[in-house]
mmCIF file of C-alpha atoms (C1' of nucleotides) in Angstrom:
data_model
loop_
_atom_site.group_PDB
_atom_site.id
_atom_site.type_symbol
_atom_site.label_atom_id
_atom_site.label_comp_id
_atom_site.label_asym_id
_atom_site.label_seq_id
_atom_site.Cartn_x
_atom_site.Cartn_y
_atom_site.Cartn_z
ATOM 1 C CA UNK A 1 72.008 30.259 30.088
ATOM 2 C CA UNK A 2 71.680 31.914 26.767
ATOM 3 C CA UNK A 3 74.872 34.069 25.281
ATOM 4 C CA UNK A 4 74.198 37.326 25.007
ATOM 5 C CA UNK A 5 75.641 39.810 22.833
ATOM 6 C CA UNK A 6 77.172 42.874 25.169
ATOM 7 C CA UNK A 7 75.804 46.290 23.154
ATOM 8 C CA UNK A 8 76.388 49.510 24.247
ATOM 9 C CA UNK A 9 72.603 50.105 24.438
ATOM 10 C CA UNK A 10 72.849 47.869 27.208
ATOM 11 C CA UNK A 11 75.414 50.025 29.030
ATOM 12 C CA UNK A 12 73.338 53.234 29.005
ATOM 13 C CA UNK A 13 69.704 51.502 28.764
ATOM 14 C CA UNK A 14 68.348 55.233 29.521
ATOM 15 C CA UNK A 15 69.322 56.399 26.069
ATOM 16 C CA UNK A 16 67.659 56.323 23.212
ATOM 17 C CA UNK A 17 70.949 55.450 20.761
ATOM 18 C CA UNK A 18 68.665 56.073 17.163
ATOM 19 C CA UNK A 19 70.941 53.954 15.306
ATOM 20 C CA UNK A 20 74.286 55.909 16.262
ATOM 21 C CA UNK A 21 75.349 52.587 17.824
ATOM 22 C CA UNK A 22 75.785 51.213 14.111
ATOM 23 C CA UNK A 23 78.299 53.468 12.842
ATOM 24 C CA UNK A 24 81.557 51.637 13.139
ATOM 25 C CA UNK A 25 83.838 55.162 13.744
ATOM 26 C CA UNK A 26 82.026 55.643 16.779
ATOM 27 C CA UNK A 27 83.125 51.997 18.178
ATOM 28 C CA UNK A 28 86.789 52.499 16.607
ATOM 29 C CA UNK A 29 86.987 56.021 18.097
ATOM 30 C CA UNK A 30 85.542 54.434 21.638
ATOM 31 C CA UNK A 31 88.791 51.509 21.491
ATOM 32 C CA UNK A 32 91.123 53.865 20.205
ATOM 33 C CA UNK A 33 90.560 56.605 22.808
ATOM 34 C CA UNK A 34 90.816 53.802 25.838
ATOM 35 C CA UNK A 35 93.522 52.377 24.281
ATOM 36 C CA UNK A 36 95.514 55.732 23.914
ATOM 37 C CA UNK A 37 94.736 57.128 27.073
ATOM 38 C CA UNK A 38 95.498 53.893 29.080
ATOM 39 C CA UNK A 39 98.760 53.666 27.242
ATOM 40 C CA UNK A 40 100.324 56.966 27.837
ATOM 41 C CA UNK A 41 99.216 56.942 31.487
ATOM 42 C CA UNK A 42 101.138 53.390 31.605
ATOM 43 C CA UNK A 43 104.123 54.955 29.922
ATOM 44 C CA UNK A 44 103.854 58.708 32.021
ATOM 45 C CA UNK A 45 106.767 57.988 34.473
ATOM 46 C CA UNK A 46 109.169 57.210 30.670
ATOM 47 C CA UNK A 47 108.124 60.297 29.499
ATOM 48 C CA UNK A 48 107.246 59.500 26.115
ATOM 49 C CA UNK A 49 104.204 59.287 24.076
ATOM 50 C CA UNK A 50 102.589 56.259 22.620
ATOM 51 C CA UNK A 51 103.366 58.080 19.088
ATOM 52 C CA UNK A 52 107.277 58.846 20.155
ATOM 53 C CA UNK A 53 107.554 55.062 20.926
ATOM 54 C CA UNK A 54 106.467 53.719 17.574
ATOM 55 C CA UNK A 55 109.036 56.176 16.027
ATOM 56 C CA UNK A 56 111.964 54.703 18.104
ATOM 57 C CA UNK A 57 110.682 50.906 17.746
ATOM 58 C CA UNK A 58 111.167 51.721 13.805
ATOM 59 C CA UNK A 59 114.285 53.870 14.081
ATOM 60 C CA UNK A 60 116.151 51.332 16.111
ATOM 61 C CA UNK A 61 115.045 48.398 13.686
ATOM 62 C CA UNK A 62 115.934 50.457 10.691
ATOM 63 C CA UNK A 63 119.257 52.413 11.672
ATOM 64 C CA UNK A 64 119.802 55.306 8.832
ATOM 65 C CA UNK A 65 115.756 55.442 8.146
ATOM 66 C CA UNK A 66 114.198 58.267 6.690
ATOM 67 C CA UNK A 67 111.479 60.750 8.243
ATOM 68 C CA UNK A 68 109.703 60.447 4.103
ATOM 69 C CA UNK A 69 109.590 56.217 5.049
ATOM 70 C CA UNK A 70 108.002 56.556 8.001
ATOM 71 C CA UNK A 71 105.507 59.345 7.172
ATOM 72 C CA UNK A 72 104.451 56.421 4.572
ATOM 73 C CA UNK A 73 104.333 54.005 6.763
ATOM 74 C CA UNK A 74 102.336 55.804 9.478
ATOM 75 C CA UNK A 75 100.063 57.365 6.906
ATOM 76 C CA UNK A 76 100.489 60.877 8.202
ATOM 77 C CA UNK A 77 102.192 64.047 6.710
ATOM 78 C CA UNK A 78 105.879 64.505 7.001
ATOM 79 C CA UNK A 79 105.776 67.721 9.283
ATOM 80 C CA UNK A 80 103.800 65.428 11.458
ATOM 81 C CA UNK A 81 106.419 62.888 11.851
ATOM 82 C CA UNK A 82 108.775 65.643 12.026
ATOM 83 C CA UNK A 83 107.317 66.600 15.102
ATOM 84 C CA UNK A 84 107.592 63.393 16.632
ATOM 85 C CA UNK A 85 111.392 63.553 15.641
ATOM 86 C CA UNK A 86 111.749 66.267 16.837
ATOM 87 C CA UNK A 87 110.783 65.891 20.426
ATOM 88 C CA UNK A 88 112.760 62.791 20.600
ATOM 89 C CA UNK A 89 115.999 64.164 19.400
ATOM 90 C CA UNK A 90 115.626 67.278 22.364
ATOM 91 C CA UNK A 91 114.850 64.219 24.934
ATOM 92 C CA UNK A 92 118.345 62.352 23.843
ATOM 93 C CA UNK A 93 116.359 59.422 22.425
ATOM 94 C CA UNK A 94 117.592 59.824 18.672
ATOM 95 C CA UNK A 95 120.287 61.287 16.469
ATOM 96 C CA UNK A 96 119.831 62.829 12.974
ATOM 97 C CA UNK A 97 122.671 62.625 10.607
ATOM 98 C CA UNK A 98 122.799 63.813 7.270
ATOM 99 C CA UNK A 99 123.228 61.311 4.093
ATOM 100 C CA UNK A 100 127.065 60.875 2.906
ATOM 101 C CA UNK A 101 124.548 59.853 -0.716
ATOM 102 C CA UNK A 102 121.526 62.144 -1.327
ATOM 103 C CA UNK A 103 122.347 65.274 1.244
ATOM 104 C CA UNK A 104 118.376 65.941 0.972
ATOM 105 C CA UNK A 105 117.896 63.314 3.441
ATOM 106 C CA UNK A 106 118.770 62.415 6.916
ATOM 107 C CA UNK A 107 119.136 59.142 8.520
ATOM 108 C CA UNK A 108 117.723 58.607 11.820
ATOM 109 C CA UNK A 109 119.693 56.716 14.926
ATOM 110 C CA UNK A 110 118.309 55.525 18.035
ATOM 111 C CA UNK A 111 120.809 56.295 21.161
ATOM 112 C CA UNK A 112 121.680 54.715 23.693
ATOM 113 C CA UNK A 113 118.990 56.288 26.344
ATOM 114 C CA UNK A 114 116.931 55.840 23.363
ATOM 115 C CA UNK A 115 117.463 51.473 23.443
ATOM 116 C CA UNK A 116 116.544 51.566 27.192
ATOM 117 C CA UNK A 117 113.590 53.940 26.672
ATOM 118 C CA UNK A 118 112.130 51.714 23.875
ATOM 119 C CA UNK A 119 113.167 48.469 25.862
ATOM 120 C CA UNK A 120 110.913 49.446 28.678
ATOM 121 C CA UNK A 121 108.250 50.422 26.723
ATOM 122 C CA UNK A 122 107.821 47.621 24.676
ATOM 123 C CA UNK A 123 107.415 45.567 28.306
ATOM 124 C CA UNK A 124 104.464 47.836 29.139
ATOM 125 C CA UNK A 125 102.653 47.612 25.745
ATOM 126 C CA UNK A 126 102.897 43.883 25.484
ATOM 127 C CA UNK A 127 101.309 43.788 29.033
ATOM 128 C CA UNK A 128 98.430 46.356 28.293
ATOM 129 C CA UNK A 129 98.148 44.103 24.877
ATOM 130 C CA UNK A 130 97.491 41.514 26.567
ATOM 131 C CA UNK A 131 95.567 42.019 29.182
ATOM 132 C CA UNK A 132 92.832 44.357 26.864
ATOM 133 C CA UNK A 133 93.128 41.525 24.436
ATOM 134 C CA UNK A 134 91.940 38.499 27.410
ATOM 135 C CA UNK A 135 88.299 38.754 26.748
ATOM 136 C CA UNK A 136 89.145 37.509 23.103
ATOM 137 C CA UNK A 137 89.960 34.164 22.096
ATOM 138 C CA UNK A 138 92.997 33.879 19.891
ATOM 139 C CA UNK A 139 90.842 33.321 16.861
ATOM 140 C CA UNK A 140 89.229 36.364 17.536
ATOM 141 C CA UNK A 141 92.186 38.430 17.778
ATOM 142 C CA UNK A 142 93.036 36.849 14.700
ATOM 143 C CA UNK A 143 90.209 38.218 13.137
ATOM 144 C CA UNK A 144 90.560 41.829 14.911
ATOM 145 C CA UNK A 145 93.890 42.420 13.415
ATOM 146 C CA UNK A 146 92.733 41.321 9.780
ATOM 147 C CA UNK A 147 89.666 42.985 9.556
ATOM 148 C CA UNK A 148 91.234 46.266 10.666
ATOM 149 C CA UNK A 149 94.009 45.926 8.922
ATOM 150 C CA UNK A 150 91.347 45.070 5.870
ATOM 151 C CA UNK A 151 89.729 47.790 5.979
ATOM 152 C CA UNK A 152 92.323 50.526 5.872
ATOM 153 C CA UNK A 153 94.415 49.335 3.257
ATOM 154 C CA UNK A 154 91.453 49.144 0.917
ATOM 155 C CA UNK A 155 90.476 52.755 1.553
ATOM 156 C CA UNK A 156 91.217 55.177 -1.090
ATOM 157 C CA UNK A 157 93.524 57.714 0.197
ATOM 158 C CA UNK A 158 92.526 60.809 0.385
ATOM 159 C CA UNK A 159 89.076 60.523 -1.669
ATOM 160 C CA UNK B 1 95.456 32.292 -7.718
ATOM 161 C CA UNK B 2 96.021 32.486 -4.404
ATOM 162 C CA UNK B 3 94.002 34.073 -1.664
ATOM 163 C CA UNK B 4 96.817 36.293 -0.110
ATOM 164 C CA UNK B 5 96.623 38.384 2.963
ATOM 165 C CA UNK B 6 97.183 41.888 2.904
ATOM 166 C CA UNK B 7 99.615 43.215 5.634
ATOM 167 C CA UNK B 8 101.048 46.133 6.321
ATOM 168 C CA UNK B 9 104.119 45.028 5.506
ATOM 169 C CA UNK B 10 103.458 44.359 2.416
ATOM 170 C CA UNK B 11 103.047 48.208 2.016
ATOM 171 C CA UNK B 12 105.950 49.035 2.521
ATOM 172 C CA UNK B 13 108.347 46.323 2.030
ATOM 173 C CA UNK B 14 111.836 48.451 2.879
ATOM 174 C CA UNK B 15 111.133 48.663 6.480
ATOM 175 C CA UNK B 16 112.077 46.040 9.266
ATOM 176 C CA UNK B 17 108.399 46.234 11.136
ATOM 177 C CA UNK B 18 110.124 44.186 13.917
ATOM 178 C CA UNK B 19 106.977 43.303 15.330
ATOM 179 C CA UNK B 20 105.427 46.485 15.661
ATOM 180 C CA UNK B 21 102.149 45.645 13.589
ATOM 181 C CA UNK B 22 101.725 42.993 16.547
ATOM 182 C CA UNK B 23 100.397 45.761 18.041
ATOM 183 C CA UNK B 24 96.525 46.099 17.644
ATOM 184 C CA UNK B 25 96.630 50.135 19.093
ATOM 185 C CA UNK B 26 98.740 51.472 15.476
ATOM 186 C CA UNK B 27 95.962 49.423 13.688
ATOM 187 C CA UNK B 28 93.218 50.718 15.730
ATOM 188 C CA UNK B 29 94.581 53.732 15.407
ATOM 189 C CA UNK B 30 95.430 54.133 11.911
ATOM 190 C CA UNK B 31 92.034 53.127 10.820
ATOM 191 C CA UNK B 32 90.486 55.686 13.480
ATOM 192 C CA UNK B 33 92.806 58.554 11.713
ATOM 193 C CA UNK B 34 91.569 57.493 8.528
ATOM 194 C CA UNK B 35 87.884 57.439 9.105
ATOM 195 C CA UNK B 36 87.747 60.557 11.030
ATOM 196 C CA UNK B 37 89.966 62.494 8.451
ATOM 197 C CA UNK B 38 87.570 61.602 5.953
ATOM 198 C CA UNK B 39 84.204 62.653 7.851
ATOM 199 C CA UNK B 40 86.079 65.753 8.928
ATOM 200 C CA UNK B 41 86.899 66.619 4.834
ATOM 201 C CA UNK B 42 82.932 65.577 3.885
ATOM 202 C CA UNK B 43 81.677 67.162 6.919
ATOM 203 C CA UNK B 44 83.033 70.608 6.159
ATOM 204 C CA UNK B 45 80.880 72.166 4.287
ATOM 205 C CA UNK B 46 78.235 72.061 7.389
ATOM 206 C CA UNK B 47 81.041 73.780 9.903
ATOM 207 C CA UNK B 48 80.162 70.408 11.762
ATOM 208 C CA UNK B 49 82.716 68.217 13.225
ATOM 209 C CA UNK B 50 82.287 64.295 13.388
ATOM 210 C CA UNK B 51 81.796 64.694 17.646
ATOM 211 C CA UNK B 52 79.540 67.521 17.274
ATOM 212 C CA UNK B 53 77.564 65.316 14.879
ATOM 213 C CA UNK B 54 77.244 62.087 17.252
ATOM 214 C CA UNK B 55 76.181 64.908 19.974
ATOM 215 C CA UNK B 56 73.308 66.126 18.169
ATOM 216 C CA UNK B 57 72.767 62.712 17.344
ATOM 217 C CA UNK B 58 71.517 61.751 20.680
ATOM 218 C CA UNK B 59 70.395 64.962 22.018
ATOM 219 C CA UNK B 60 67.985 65.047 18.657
ATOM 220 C CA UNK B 61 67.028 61.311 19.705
ATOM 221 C CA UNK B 62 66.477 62.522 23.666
ATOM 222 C CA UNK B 63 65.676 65.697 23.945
ATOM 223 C CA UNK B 64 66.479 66.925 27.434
ATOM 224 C CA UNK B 65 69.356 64.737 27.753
ATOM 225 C CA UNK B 66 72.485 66.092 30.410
ATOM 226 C CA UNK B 67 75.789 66.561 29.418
ATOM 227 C CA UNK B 68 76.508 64.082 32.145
ATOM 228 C CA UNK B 69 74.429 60.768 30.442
ATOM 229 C CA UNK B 70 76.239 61.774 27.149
ATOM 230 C CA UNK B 71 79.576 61.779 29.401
ATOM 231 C CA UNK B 72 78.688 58.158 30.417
ATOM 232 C CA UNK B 73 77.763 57.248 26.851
ATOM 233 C CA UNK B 74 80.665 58.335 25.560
ATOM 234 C CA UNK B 75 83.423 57.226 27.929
ATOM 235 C CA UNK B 76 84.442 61.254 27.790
ATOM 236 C CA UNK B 77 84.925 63.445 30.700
ATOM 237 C CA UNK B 78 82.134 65.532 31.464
ATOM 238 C CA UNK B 79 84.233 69.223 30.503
ATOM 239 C CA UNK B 80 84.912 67.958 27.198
ATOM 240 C CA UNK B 81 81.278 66.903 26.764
ATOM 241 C CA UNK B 82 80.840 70.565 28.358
ATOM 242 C CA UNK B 83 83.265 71.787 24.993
ATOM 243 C CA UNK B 84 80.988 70.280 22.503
ATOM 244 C CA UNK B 85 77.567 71.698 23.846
ATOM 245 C CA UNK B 86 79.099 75.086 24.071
ATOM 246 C CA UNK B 87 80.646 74.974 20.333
ATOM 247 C CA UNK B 88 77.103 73.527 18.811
ATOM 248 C CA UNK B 89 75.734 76.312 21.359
ATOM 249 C CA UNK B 90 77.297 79.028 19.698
ATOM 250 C CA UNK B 91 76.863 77.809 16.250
ATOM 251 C CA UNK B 92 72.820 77.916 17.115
ATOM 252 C CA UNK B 93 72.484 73.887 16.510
ATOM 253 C CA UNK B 94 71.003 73.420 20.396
ATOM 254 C CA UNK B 95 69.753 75.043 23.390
ATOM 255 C CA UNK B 96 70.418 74.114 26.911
ATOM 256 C CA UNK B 97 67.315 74.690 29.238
ATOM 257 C CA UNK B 98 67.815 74.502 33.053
ATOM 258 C CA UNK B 99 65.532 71.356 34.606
ATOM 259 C CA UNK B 100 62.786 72.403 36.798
ATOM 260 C CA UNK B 101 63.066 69.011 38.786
ATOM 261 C CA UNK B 102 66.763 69.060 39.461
ATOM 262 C CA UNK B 103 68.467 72.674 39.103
ATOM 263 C CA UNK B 104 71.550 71.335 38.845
ATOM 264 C CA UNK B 105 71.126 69.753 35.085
ATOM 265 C CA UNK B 106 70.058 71.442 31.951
ATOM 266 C CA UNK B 107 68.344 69.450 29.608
ATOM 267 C CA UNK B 108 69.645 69.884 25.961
ATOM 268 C CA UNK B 109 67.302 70.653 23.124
ATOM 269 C CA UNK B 110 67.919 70.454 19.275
ATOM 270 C CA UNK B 111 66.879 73.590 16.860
ATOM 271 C CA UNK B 112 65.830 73.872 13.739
ATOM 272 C CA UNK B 113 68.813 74.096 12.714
ATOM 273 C CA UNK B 114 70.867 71.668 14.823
ATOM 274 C CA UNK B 115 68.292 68.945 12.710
ATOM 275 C CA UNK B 116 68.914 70.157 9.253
ATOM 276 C CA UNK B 117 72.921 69.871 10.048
ATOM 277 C CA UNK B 118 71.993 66.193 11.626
ATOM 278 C CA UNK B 119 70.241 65.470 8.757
ATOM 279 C CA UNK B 120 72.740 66.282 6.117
ATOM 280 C CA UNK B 121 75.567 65.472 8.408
ATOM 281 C CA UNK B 122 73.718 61.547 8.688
ATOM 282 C CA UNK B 123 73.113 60.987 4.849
ATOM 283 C CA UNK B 124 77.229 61.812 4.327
ATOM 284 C CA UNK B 125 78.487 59.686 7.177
ATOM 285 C CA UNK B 126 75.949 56.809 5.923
ATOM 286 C CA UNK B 127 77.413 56.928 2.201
ATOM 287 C CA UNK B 128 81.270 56.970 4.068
ATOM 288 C CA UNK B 129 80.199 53.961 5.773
ATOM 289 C CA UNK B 130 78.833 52.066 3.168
ATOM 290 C CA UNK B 131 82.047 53.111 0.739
ATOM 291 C CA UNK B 132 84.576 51.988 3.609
ATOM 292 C CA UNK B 133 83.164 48.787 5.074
ATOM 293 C CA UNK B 134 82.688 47.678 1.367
ATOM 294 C CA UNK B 135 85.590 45.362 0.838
ATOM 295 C CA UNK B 136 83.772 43.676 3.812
ATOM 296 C CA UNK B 137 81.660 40.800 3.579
ATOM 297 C CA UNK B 138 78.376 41.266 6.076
ATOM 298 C CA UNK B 139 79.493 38.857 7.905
ATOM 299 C CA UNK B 140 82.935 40.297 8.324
ATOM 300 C CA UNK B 141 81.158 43.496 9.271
ATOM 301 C CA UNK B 142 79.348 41.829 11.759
ATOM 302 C CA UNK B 143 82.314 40.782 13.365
ATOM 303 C CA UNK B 144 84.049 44.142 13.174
ATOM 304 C CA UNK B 145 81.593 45.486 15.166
ATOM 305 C CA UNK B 146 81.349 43.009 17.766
ATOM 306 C CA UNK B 147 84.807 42.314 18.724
ATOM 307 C CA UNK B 148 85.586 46.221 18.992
ATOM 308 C CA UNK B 149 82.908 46.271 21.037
ATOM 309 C CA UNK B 150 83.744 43.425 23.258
ATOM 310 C CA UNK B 151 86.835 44.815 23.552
ATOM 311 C CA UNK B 152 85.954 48.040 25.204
ATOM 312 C CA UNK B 153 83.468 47.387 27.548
ATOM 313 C CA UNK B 154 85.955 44.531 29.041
ATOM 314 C CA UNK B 155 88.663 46.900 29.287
ATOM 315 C CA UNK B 156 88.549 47.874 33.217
ATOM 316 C CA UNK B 157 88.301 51.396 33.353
ATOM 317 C CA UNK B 158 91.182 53.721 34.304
ATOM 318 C CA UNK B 159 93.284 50.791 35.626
ATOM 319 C "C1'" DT C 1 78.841 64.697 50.788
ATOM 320 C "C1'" DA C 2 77.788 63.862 45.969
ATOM 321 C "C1'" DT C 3 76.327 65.540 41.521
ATOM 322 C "C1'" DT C 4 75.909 68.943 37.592
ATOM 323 C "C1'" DG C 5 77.680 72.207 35.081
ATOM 324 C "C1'" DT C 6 81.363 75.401 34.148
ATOM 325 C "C1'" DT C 7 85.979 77.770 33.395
ATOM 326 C "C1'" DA C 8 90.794 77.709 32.582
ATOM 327 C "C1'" DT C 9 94.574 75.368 30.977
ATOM 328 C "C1'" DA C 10 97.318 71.914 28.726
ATOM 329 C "C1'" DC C 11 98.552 67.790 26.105
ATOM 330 C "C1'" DT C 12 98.502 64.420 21.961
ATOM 331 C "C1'" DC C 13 98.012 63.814 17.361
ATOM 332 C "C1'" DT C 14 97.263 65.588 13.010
ATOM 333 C "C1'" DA C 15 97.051 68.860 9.122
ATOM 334 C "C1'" DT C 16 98.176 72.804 5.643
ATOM 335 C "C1'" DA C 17 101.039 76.526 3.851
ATOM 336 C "C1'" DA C 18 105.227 78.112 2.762
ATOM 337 C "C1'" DC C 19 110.019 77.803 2.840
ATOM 338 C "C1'" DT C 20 115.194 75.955 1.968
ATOM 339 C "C1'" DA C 21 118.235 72.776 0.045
ATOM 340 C "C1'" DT C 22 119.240 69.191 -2.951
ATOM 341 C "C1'" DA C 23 118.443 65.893 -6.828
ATOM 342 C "C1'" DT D 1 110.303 69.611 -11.476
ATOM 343 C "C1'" DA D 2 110.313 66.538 -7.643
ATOM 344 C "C1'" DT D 3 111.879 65.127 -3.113
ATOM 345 C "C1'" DA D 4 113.599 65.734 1.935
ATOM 346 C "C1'" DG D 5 113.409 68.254 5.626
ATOM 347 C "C1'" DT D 6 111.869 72.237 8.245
ATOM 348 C "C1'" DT D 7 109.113 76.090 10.438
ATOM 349 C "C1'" DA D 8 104.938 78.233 11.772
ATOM 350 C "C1'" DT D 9 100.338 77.834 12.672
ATOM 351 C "C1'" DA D 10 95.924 75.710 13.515
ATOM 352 C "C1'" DG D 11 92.318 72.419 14.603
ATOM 353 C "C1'" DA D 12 90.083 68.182 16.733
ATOM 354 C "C1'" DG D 13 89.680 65.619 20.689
ATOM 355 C "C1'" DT D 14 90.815 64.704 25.236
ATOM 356 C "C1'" DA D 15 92.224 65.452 30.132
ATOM 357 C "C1'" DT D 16 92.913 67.570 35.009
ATOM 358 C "C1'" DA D 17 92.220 71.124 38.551
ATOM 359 C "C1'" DA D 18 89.349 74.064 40.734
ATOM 360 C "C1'" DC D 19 85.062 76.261 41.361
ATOM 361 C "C1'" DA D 20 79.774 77.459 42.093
ATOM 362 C "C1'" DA D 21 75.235 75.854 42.605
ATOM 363 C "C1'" DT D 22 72.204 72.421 43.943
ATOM 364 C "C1'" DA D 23 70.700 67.948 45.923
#
DNA sequence: TATTGTTATACTCTATAACTATA
DNA sequence: TATAGTTATAGAGTATAACAATA
């Protein structure tokens, strides 16, 4: 029995794919949508986004963080992650208190409904993570990880 | 000199990641943000968007195609395939013709137009690619491709 | 009954512009 | 001048529910 590589051409044979098949954002966009939408049906009944748990899984290992930190370390605007803070802190999950230091800023605090929120997340995400990831050896999620990673720290931001 | 891996942590070295870049989804993710923001920025100019672009892809590539073998193709639901024809509808880029055989379907059809945007539109996201997947090795690119591919179509769907 | 297309509506994530307050 | 947060608005991509027409 020979290995064969699985291509999407082989999933829709009737289409004619004209080389759209080798443009990597289509394949990213493909994982990242099925990813996504899995995820937040998974996590439906907790009420929260995949986005809003991220925030609290940073908040509650860095009491006092900033909204500027995370905005860097999710790449996206500030507003954006305001959002994000936003609808947490109306659903209970977080507190916002101003800095004692530089009264610009405001530290961030994960509450109490916010620890068992995040705490039941994380159980569903590792699951999904694992079971999306069993068709890959562990060397090959090795590589995954790195090569995405890879490739968007080298792009230039913004060019 | 070492050969050192570049991680995310790395980035930004005053946050407590506690495991969250264990998570393949915020690198998946990330990366798909970054790509698409970037195709949306060179793309604008054209009034094209980086869907509407992989949609006239294939309907230029099969003319006559349904909305629902581009649903299949892309893993999308068939109304937001639906959204897409009507947008590139409007903006003159392709025609929908009712099928004699089945009256049900309309077969899609590319314009004059709708190829001069795919045109331009390919020669842009051609040069992106090339830029981005250039701190790549082939053979890293190779395996980009193929694992995010393997992923997907093993992922059950809707489970 | 099943499929194709459509309409209406809503949600998630993201951005820009413009503002206030503070450093 | 620069940074932190905020408000308002918009856009891209996706989904579900419900429907008509056709097979």
């Amino acid at each position: 029995m020979a290995t064969e590589t699985l291509t999407r051409q082989a999933v829709t044979p009737e289409l004619d794919l004209d080389g759209l098949d080798s443009i990597l954002g289509i394949h990213v966009g493909t994982l990242n949508t099925l990813l996504l939408s899995r995820l937040e049906r998974h996590l439906e009944s907790f009420k929260v986004t995949p986005k809003q748990v991220a925030i609290l899984w940073l908040v509650n290992a860095n009491p006092g963080v900033k909204q500027s930190d995370l905005s860097r370390f999710f790449k996206i605007e500030r507003p954006t992650v305001h959002q994000f803070v936003r609808q947490l802190t109306m659903n209970g999950h977080l507190v916002s208190e101003p800095s004692k230091l530089d009264r610009r800023a405001g530290g961030l605090w994960i509450t109490e409904t916010g620890t068992a929120t995040l705490t039941a997340a994380r159980e569903i995400i590792f699951t999904d993570e694992a079971e999306l990831l069993s068709p890959l050896t562990p060397a090959e999620r090795e590589e995954l990880y790195r090569l995405t990673i890879k490739v968007y720290l080298s792009v230039p931001n913004r060019t």
